[in-house]
Coordinates of C-alpha atoms and ligand atoms in Angstrom, one line a residue:
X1 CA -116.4 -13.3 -172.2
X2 CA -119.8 -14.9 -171.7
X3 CA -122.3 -14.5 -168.8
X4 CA -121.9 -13.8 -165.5
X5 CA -123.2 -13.7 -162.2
X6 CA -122.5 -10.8 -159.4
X7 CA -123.5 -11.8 -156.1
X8 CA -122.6 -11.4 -152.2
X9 CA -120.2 -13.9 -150.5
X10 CA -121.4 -12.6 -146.9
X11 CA -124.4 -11.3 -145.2
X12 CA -125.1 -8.5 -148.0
X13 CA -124.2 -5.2 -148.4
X14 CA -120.8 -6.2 -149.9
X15 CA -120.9 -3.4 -152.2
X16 CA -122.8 -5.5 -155.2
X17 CA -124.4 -2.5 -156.5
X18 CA -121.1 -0.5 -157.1
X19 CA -119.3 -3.8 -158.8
X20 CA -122.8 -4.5 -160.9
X21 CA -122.7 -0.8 -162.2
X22 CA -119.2 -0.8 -162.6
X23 CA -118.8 -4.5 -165.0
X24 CA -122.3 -3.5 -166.3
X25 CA -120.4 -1.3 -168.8
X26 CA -119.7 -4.7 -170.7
X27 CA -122.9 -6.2 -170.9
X28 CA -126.0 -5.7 -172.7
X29 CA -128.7 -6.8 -170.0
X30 CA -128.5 -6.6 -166.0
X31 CA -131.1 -9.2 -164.3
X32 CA -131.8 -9.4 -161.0
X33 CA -133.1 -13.1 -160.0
X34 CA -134.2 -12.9 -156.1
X35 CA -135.5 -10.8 -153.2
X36 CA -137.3 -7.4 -153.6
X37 CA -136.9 -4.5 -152.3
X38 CA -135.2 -5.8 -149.5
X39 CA -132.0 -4.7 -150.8
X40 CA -130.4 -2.0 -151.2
X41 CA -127.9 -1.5 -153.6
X42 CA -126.0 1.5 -153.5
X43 CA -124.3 3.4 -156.6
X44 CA -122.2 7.0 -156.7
X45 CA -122.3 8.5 -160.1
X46 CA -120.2 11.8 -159.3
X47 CA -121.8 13.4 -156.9
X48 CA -125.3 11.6 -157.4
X49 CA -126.2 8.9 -155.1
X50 CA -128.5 6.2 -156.4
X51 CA -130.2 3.5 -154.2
X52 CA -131.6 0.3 -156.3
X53 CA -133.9 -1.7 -154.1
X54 CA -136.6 -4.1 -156.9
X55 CA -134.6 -2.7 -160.2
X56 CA -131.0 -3.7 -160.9
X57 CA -128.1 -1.6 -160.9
X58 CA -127.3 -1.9 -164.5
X59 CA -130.7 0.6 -165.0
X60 CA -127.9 3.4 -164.5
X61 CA -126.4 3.2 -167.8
X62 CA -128.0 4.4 -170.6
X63 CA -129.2 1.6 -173.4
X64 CA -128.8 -1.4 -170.9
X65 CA -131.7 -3.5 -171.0
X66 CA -132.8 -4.4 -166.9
X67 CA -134.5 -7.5 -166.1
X68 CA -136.7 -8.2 -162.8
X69 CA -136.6 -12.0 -163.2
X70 CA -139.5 -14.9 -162.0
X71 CA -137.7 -15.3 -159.1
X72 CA -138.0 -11.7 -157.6
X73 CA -141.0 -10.7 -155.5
X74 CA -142.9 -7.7 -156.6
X75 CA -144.4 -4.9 -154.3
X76 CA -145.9 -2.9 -157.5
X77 CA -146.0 0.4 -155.2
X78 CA -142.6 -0.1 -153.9
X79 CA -141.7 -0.8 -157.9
X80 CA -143.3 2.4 -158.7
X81 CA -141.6 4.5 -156.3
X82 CA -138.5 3.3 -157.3
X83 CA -139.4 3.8 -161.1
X84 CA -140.6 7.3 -161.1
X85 CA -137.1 8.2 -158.6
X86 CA -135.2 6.8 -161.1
X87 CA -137.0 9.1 -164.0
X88 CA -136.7 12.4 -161.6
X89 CA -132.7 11.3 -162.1
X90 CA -133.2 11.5 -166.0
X91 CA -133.3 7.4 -166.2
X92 CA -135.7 6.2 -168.7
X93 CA -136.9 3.4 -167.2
X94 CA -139.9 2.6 -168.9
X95 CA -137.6 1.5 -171.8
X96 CA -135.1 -0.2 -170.1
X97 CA -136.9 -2.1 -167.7
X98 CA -138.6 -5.9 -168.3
X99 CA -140.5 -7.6 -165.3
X100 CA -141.2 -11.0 -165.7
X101 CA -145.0 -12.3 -166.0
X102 CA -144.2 -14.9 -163.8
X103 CA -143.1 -12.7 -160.8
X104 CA -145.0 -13.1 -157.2
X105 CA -146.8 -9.9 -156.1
X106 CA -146.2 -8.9 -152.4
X107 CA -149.7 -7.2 -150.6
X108 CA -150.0 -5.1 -147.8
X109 CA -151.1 -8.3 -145.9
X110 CA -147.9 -10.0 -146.2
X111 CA -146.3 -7.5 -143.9
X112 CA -149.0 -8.2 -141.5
X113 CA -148.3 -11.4 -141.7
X114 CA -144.4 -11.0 -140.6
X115 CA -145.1 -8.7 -137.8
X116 CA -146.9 -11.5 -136.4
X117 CA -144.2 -14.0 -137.1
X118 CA -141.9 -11.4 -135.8
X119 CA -144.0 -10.9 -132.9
X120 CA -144.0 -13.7 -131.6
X121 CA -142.7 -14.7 -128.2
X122 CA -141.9 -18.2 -128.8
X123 CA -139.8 -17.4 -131.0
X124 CA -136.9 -15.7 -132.0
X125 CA -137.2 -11.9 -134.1
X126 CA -135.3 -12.8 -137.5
X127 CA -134.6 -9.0 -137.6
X128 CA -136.1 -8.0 -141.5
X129 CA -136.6 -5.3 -143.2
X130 CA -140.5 -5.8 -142.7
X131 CA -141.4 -5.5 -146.6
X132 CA -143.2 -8.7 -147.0
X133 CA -140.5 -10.8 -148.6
X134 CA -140.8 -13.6 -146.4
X135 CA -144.4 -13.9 -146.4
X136 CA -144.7 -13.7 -149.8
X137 CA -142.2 -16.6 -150.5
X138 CA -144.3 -18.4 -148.3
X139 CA -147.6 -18.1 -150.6
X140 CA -145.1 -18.8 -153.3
X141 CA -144.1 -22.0 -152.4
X142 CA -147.7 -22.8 -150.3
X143 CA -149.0 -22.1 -154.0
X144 CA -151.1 -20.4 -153.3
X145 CA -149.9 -17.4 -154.4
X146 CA -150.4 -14.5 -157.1
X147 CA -148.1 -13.0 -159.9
X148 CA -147.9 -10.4 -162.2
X149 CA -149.6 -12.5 -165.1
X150 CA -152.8 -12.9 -162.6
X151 CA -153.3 -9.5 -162.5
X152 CA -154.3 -9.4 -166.3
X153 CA -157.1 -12.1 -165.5
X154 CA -158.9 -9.9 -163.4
X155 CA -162.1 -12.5 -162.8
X156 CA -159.0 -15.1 -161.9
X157 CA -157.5 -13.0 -159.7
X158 CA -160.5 -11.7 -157.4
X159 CA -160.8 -15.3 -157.1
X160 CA -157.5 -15.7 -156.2
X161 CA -156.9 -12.8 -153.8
X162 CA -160.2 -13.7 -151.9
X163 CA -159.2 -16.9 -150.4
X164 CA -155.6 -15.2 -149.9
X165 CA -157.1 -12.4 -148.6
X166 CA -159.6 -15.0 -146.0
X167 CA -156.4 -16.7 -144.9
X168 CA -154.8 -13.9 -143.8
X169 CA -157.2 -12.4 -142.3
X170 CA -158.4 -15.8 -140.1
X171 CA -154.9 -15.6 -139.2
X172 CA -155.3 -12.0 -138.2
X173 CA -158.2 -13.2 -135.7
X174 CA -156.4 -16.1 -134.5
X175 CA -153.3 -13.8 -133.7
X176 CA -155.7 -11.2 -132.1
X177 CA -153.7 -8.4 -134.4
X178 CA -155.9 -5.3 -134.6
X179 CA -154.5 -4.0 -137.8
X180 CA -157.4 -2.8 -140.2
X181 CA -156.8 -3.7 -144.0
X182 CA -159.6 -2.5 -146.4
X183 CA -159.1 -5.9 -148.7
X184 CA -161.4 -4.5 -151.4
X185 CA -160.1 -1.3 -151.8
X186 CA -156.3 -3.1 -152.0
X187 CA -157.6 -5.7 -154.9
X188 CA -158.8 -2.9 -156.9
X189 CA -155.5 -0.6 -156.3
X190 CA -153.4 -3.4 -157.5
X191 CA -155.6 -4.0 -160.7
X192 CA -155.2 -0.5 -161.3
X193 CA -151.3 -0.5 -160.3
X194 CA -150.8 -4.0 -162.9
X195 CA -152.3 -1.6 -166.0
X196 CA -149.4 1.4 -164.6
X197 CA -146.6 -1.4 -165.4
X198 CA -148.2 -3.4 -168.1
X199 CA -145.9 -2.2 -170.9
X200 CA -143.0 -3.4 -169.2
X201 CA -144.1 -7.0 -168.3
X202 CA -143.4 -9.8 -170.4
X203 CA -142.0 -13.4 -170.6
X204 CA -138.4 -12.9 -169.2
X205 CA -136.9 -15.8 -169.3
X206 CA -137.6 -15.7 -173.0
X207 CA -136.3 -12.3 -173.5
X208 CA -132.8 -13.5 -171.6
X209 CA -132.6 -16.8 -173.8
X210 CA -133.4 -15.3 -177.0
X211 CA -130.8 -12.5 -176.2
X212 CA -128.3 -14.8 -175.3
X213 CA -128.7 -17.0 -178.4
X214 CA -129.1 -13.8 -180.5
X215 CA -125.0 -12.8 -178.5
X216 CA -125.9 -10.5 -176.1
X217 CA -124.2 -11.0 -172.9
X218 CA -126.2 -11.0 -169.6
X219 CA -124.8 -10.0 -165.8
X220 CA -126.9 -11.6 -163.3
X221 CA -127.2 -9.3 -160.0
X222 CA -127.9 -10.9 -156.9
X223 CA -129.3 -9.9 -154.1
X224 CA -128.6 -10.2 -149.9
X225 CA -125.8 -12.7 -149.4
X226 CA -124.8 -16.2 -149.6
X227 CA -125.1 -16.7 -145.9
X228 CA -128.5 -15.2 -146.1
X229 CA -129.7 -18.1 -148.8
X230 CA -132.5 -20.3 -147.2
X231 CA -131.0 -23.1 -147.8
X232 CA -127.1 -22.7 -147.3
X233 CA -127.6 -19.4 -145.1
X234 CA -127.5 -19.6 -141.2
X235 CA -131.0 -20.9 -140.9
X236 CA -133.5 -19.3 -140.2
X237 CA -131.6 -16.1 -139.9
X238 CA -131.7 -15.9 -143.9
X239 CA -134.2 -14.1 -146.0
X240 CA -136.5 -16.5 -148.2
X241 CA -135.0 -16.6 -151.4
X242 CA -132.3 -18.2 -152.9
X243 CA -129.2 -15.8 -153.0
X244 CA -126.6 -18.2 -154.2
X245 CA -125.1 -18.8 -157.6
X246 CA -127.8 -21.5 -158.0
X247 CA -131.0 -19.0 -157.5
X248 CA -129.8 -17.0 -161.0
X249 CA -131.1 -20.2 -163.0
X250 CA -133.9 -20.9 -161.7
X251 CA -134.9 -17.0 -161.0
X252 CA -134.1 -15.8 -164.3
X253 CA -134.9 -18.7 -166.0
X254 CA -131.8 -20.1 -167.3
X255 CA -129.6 -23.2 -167.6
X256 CA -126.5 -23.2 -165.7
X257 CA -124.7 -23.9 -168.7
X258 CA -125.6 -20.1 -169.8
X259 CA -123.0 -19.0 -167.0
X260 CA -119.6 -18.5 -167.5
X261 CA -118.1 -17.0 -164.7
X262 CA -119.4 -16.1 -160.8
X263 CA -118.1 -13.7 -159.2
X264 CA -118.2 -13.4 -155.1
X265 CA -117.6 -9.3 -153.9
X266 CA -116.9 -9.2 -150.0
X267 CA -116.1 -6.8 -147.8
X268 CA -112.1 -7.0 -146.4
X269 CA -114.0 -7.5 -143.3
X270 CA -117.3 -8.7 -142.5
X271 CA -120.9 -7.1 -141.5
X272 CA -124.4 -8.2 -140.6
X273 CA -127.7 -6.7 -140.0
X274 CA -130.5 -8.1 -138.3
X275 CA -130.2 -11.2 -135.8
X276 CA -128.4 -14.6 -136.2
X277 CA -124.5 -15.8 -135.6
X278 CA -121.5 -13.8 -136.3
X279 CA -118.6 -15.7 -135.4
X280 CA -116.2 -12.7 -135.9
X281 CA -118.2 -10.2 -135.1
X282 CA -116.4 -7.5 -132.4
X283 CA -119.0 -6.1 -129.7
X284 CA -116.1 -3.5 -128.9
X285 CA -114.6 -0.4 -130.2
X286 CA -112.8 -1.7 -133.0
X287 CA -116.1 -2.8 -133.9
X288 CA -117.7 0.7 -133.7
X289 CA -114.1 2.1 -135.2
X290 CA -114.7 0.3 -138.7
X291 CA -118.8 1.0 -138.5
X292 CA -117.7 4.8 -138.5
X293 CA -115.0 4.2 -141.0
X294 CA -117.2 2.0 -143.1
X295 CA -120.4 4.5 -142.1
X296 CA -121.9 0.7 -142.0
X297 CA -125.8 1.7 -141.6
X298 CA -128.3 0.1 -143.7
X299 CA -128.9 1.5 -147.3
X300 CA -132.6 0.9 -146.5
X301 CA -133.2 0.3 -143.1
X302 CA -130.8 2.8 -141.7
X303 CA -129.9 0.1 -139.3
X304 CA -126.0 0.0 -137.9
X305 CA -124.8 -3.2 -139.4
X306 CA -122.7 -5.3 -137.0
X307 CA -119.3 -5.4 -137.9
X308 CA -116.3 -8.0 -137.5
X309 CA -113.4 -9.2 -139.1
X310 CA -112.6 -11.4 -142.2
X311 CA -114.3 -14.9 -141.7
X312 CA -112.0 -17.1 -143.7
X313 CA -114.3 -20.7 -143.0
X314 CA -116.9 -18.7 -144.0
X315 CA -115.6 -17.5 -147.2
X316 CA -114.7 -20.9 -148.3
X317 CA -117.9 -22.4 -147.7
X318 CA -119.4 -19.5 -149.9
X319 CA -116.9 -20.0 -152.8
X320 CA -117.8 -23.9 -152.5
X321 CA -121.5 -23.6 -152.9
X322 CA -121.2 -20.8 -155.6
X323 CA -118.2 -22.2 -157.7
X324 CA -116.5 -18.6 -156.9
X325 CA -114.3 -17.5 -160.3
X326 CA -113.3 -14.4 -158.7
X327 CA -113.5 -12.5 -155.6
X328 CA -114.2 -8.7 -155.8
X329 CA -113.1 -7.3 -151.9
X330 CA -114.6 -4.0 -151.2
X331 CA -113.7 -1.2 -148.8
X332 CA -109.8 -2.0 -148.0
X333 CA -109.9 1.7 -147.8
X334 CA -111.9 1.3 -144.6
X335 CA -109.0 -0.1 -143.1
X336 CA -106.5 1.9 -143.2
X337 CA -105.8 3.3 -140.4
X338 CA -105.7 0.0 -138.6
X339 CA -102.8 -0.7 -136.4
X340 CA -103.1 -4.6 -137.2
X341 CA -105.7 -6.2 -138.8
X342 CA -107.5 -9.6 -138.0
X343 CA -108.6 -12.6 -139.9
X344 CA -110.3 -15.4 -138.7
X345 CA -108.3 -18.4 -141.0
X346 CA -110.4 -21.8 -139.4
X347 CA -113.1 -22.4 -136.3
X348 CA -111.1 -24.8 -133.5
X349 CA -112.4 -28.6 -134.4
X350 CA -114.9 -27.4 -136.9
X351 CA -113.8 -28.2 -140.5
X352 CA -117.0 -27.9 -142.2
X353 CA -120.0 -24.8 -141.7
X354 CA -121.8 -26.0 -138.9
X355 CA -125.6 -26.7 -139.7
X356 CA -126.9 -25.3 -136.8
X357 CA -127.0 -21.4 -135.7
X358 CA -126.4 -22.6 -132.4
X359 CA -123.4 -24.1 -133.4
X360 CA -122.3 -21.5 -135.6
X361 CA -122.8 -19.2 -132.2
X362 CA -120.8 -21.7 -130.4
X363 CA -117.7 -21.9 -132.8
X364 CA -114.6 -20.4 -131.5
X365 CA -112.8 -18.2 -134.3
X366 CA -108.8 -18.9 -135.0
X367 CA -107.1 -15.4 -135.6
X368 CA -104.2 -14.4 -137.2
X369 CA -102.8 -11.0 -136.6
X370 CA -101.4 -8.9 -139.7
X371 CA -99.7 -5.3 -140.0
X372 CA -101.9 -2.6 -140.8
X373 CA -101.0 -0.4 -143.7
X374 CA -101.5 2.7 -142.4
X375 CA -101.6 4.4 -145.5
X376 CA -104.4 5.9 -147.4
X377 CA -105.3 3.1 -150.5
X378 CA -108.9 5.6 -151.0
X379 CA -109.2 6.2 -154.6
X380 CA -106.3 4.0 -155.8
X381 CA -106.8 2.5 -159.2
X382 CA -103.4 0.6 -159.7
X383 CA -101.9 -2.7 -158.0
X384 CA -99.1 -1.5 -157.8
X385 CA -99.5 1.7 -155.9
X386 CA -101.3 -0.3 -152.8
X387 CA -99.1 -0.2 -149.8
X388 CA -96.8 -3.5 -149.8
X389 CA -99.0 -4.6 -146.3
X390 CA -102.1 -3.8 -147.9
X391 CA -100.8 -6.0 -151.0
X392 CA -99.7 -8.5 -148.3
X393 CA -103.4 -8.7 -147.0
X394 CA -105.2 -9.5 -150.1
X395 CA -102.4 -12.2 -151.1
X396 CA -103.3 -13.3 -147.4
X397 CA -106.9 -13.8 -148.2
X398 CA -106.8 -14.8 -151.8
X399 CA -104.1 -18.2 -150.7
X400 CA -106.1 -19.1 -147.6
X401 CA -109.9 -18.6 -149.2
X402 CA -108.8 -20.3 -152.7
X403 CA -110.0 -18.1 -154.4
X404 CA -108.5 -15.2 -156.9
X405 CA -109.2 -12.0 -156.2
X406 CA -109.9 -9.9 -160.1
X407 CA -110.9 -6.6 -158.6
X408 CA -110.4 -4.7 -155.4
X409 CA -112.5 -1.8 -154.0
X410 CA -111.0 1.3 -153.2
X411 CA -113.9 4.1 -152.5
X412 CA -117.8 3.9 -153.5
X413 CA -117.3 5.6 -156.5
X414 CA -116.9 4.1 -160.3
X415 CA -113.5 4.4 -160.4
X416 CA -111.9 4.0 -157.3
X417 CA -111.4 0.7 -158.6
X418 CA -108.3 -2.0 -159.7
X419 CA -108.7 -4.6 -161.8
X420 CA -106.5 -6.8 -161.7
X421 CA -104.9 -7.5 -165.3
X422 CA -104.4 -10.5 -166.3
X423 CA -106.6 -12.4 -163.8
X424 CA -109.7 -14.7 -165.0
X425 CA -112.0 -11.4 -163.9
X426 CA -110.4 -9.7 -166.5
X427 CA -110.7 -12.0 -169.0
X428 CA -114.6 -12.9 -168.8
X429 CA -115.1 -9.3 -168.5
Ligands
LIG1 P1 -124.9 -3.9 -151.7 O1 -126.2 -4.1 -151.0 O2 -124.1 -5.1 -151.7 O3 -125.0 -3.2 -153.0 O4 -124.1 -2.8 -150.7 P2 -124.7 -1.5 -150.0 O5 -124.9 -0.5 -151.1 O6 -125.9 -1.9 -149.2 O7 -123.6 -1.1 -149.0 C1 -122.3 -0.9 -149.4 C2 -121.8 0.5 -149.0 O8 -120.5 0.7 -149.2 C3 -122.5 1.6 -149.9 O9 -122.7 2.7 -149.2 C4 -121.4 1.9 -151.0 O10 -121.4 3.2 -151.5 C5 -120.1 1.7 -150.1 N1 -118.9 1.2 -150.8 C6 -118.9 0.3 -151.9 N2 -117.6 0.0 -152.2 C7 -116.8 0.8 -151.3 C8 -115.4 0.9 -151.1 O11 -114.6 0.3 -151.8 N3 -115.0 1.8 -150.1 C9 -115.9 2.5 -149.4 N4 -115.4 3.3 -148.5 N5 -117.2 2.4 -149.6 C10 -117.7 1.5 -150.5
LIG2 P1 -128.6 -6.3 -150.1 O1 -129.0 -6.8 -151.4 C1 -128.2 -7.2 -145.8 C2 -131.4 -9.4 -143.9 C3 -132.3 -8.7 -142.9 C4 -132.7 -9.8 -142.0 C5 -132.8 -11.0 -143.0 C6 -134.2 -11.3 -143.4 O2 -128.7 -4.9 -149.9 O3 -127.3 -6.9 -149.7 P2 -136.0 -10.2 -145.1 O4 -136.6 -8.8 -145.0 O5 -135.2 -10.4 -146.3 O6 -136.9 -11.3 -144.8 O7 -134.9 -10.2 -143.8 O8 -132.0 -10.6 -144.1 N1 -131.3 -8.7 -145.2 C7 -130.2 -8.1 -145.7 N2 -129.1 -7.8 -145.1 N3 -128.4 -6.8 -147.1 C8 -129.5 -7.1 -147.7 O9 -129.7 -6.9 -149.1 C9 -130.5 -7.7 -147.0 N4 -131.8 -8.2 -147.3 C10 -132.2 -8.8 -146.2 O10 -131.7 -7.6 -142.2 O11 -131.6 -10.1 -141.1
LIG3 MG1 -127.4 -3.3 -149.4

């Protein structure tokens, strides 16, 4: 029992927003702590499909209070899209939902911005989702830049968003980039956009302490992956937050000693979208076999996510910098038809996670074959009715990561899901 934190052991996409939704049940607020609407965080209620980009997952249950933490950068259109979606669905957002005061807002310039850094021919395309995160984490920590709270000084923040709005667009001349952006019309949008969501905005991190003092349990959603962190990720193909177990304190506003368990979900192979090493990755038709069986396009890009088998080193370097309790593995279904199955269990001569991409790209993956299962595990919801080589598998990747694993996957939906009894998962649950 206690607090929690949910977040991705890979490159993202791990299936965080069915696991959030699912353990969400047991808590009384869901925060989110990094990134924006970047992610997307996909959730099957019956037949209804939900994507969660800004808000978190937990939104989907009725009575659970949703927090957009300090550390998350705002787009307020992109917020309000998302918002009035989610009332269409029947949610009721506007009660549910807190954004913190202290949040960065992401402009329309930002994404200027990352085109040209994108653009550029000396150097190398990071691949994102073009929504401004980076930029905006750049004004963040340049600070120089705005959040929510500005937007209810409005003489502060014309000030403000004019000397932003100069940078950008001297930079804009410097770059030669021909994109016309009405600046005026855009300041007085957002002050119009900051009285839309004013209800909602308050002092987060005050709202999660008090509610924790007060008993209320909090699950901390993260967003992306660890080895998209900026600061343990493979650098610079990482987005510009801080993804890992640490980003939850300092984006939510809490002390670590608030956390009682963090929990790692991981696909029972790996994916990537967007540029940067992959040392498992398979460029082949096994690869495009588990895309199609894992329909592994992104949830808001619609890009086809690489794919590759388990990466063992990589998993254990995640669980080290996150202090992994448990390991949730996703989509073993997607295996199933798998003659044999390949895990990657230690780079030749590398013991520790290069610091380099280029010497994450040069790393020469160790494989161990397995027996496939062949049998369908969809929709299971009981250890013990998982084929024996299936079982065999996750024992597999439980000894050699260190880690438990409290909770295994089965289908997209709430309950094609196994806990496993008796594991610490269970119990902090
Ligand atoms: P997130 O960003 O970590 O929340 O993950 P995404 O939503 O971007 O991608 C995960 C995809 O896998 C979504 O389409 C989920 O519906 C789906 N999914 C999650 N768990 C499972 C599972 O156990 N089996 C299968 N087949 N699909 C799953
Ligand atoms: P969820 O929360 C997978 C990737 C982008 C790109 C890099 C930087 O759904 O798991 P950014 O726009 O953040 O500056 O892009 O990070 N990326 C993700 N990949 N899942 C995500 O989120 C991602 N968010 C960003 O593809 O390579
Ligand atoms: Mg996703």
């Amino acid at each position: 029992m206690g607090n929690i934190i949910v977040l991705g052991a890979q490159w993202g996409d791990e299936g965080k927003g069915k696991v959030v939704d699912l353990f969400s049940e047991k808590f009384s607020i869901v925060a989110r702590y990094q990134g924006g609407h970047n992610a997307g965080h996909t959730v099957f209620i019956g037949e209804k499909k939900f994507v969660l980009k800004l808000i978190p997952s937990g939104i989907l249950r009725p009575g659970i209070q949703a927090v957009i933490g300090n550390g998350v950068v705002v787009d307020p259109t992109a917020l309000l899209d998302e918002i009035e979606t989610l009332e269409r669905a029947g949610i009721d957002v506007r009660k549910q939902l807190a954004i913190s005061n202290r949040a960065h807002v992401i402009f329309p310039f930002h994404r200027i911005v990352e085109k040209m850094s994108e653009g550029r021919e000396d150097r190398v395309p990071i691949g994102t989702t073009s929504r401004g995160i980076g930029p905006c984490y750049e004004d963040k920590t340049g600070r120089r830049g705005i959040r929510i709270a500005d937007l209810y000084e409005p003489e502060a923040f014309c000030a403000l968003y004019s000397s932003l709005a100069e940078d950008k667009q001297l930079l804009a001349q410097t770059f030669d980039i021909q994109e016309t952006i009405d600046y005026e019309k855009i300041r007085d949008q957002y002050l119009k956009l900051a009285e839309r969501i004013r209800p909602m905005v308050c002092d987060t991190a005050q709202l999660l302490n008090d509610a924790m003092r007060a008993g209320k349990r909090v699950l901390f959603e993260g967003a992306q992956g660890s080895m998209l962190d900026v600061d343990h990720g493979t650098y610079p193909f990482v987005t510009s937050s801080s993804a890992t177990a640490g980003g939850a304190c300092t984006g939510a506003g809490v002390p670590p000693t608030a956390i009682h368990g963090v929990i790692g979900v991981s696909k029972a192979y790996t994916t990537r979208v967007g540029s940067g090493p992959f040392p498992t990755e398979l460029d082949d038709e096994t690869g495009e076999r588990i895309r199609k069986a894992g329909n592994e396009y992104g949830a808001v890009t619609g890009r086809p996510r690489r794919c590759g088998w388990f990466d063992v080193p990589l998993l254990r370097y995640t669980a080290m910098i996150n202090g992994f309790t448990s390991l949730v593995i996703t989509k073993l279904d997607v295996l199933d038809e798998f003659d044999e199955v390949r895990v990657c269990t230690e780079y030749r001569n590398t013991k520790t996670m290069p610091a380099t991409f280029r010497a994450l790209e040069a790393v020469e993956p160790v494989y161990e074959t397995l027996p496939g299962w062949k049998s369908e595990t969809r929709g299971l919801t009981r250890h013990q009715d998982l084929p024996q080589r299936a079982r065999d598998y996750l024992k597999f990747l439980s000894e050699r990561t260190g880690v438990e694993i409290g909770c295994i996957s089965t289908g997209p939906e709430r309950d094609e899901t196994i806990l496993i009894e008796g594991s610490r998962l269970a119990e902090v649950l």
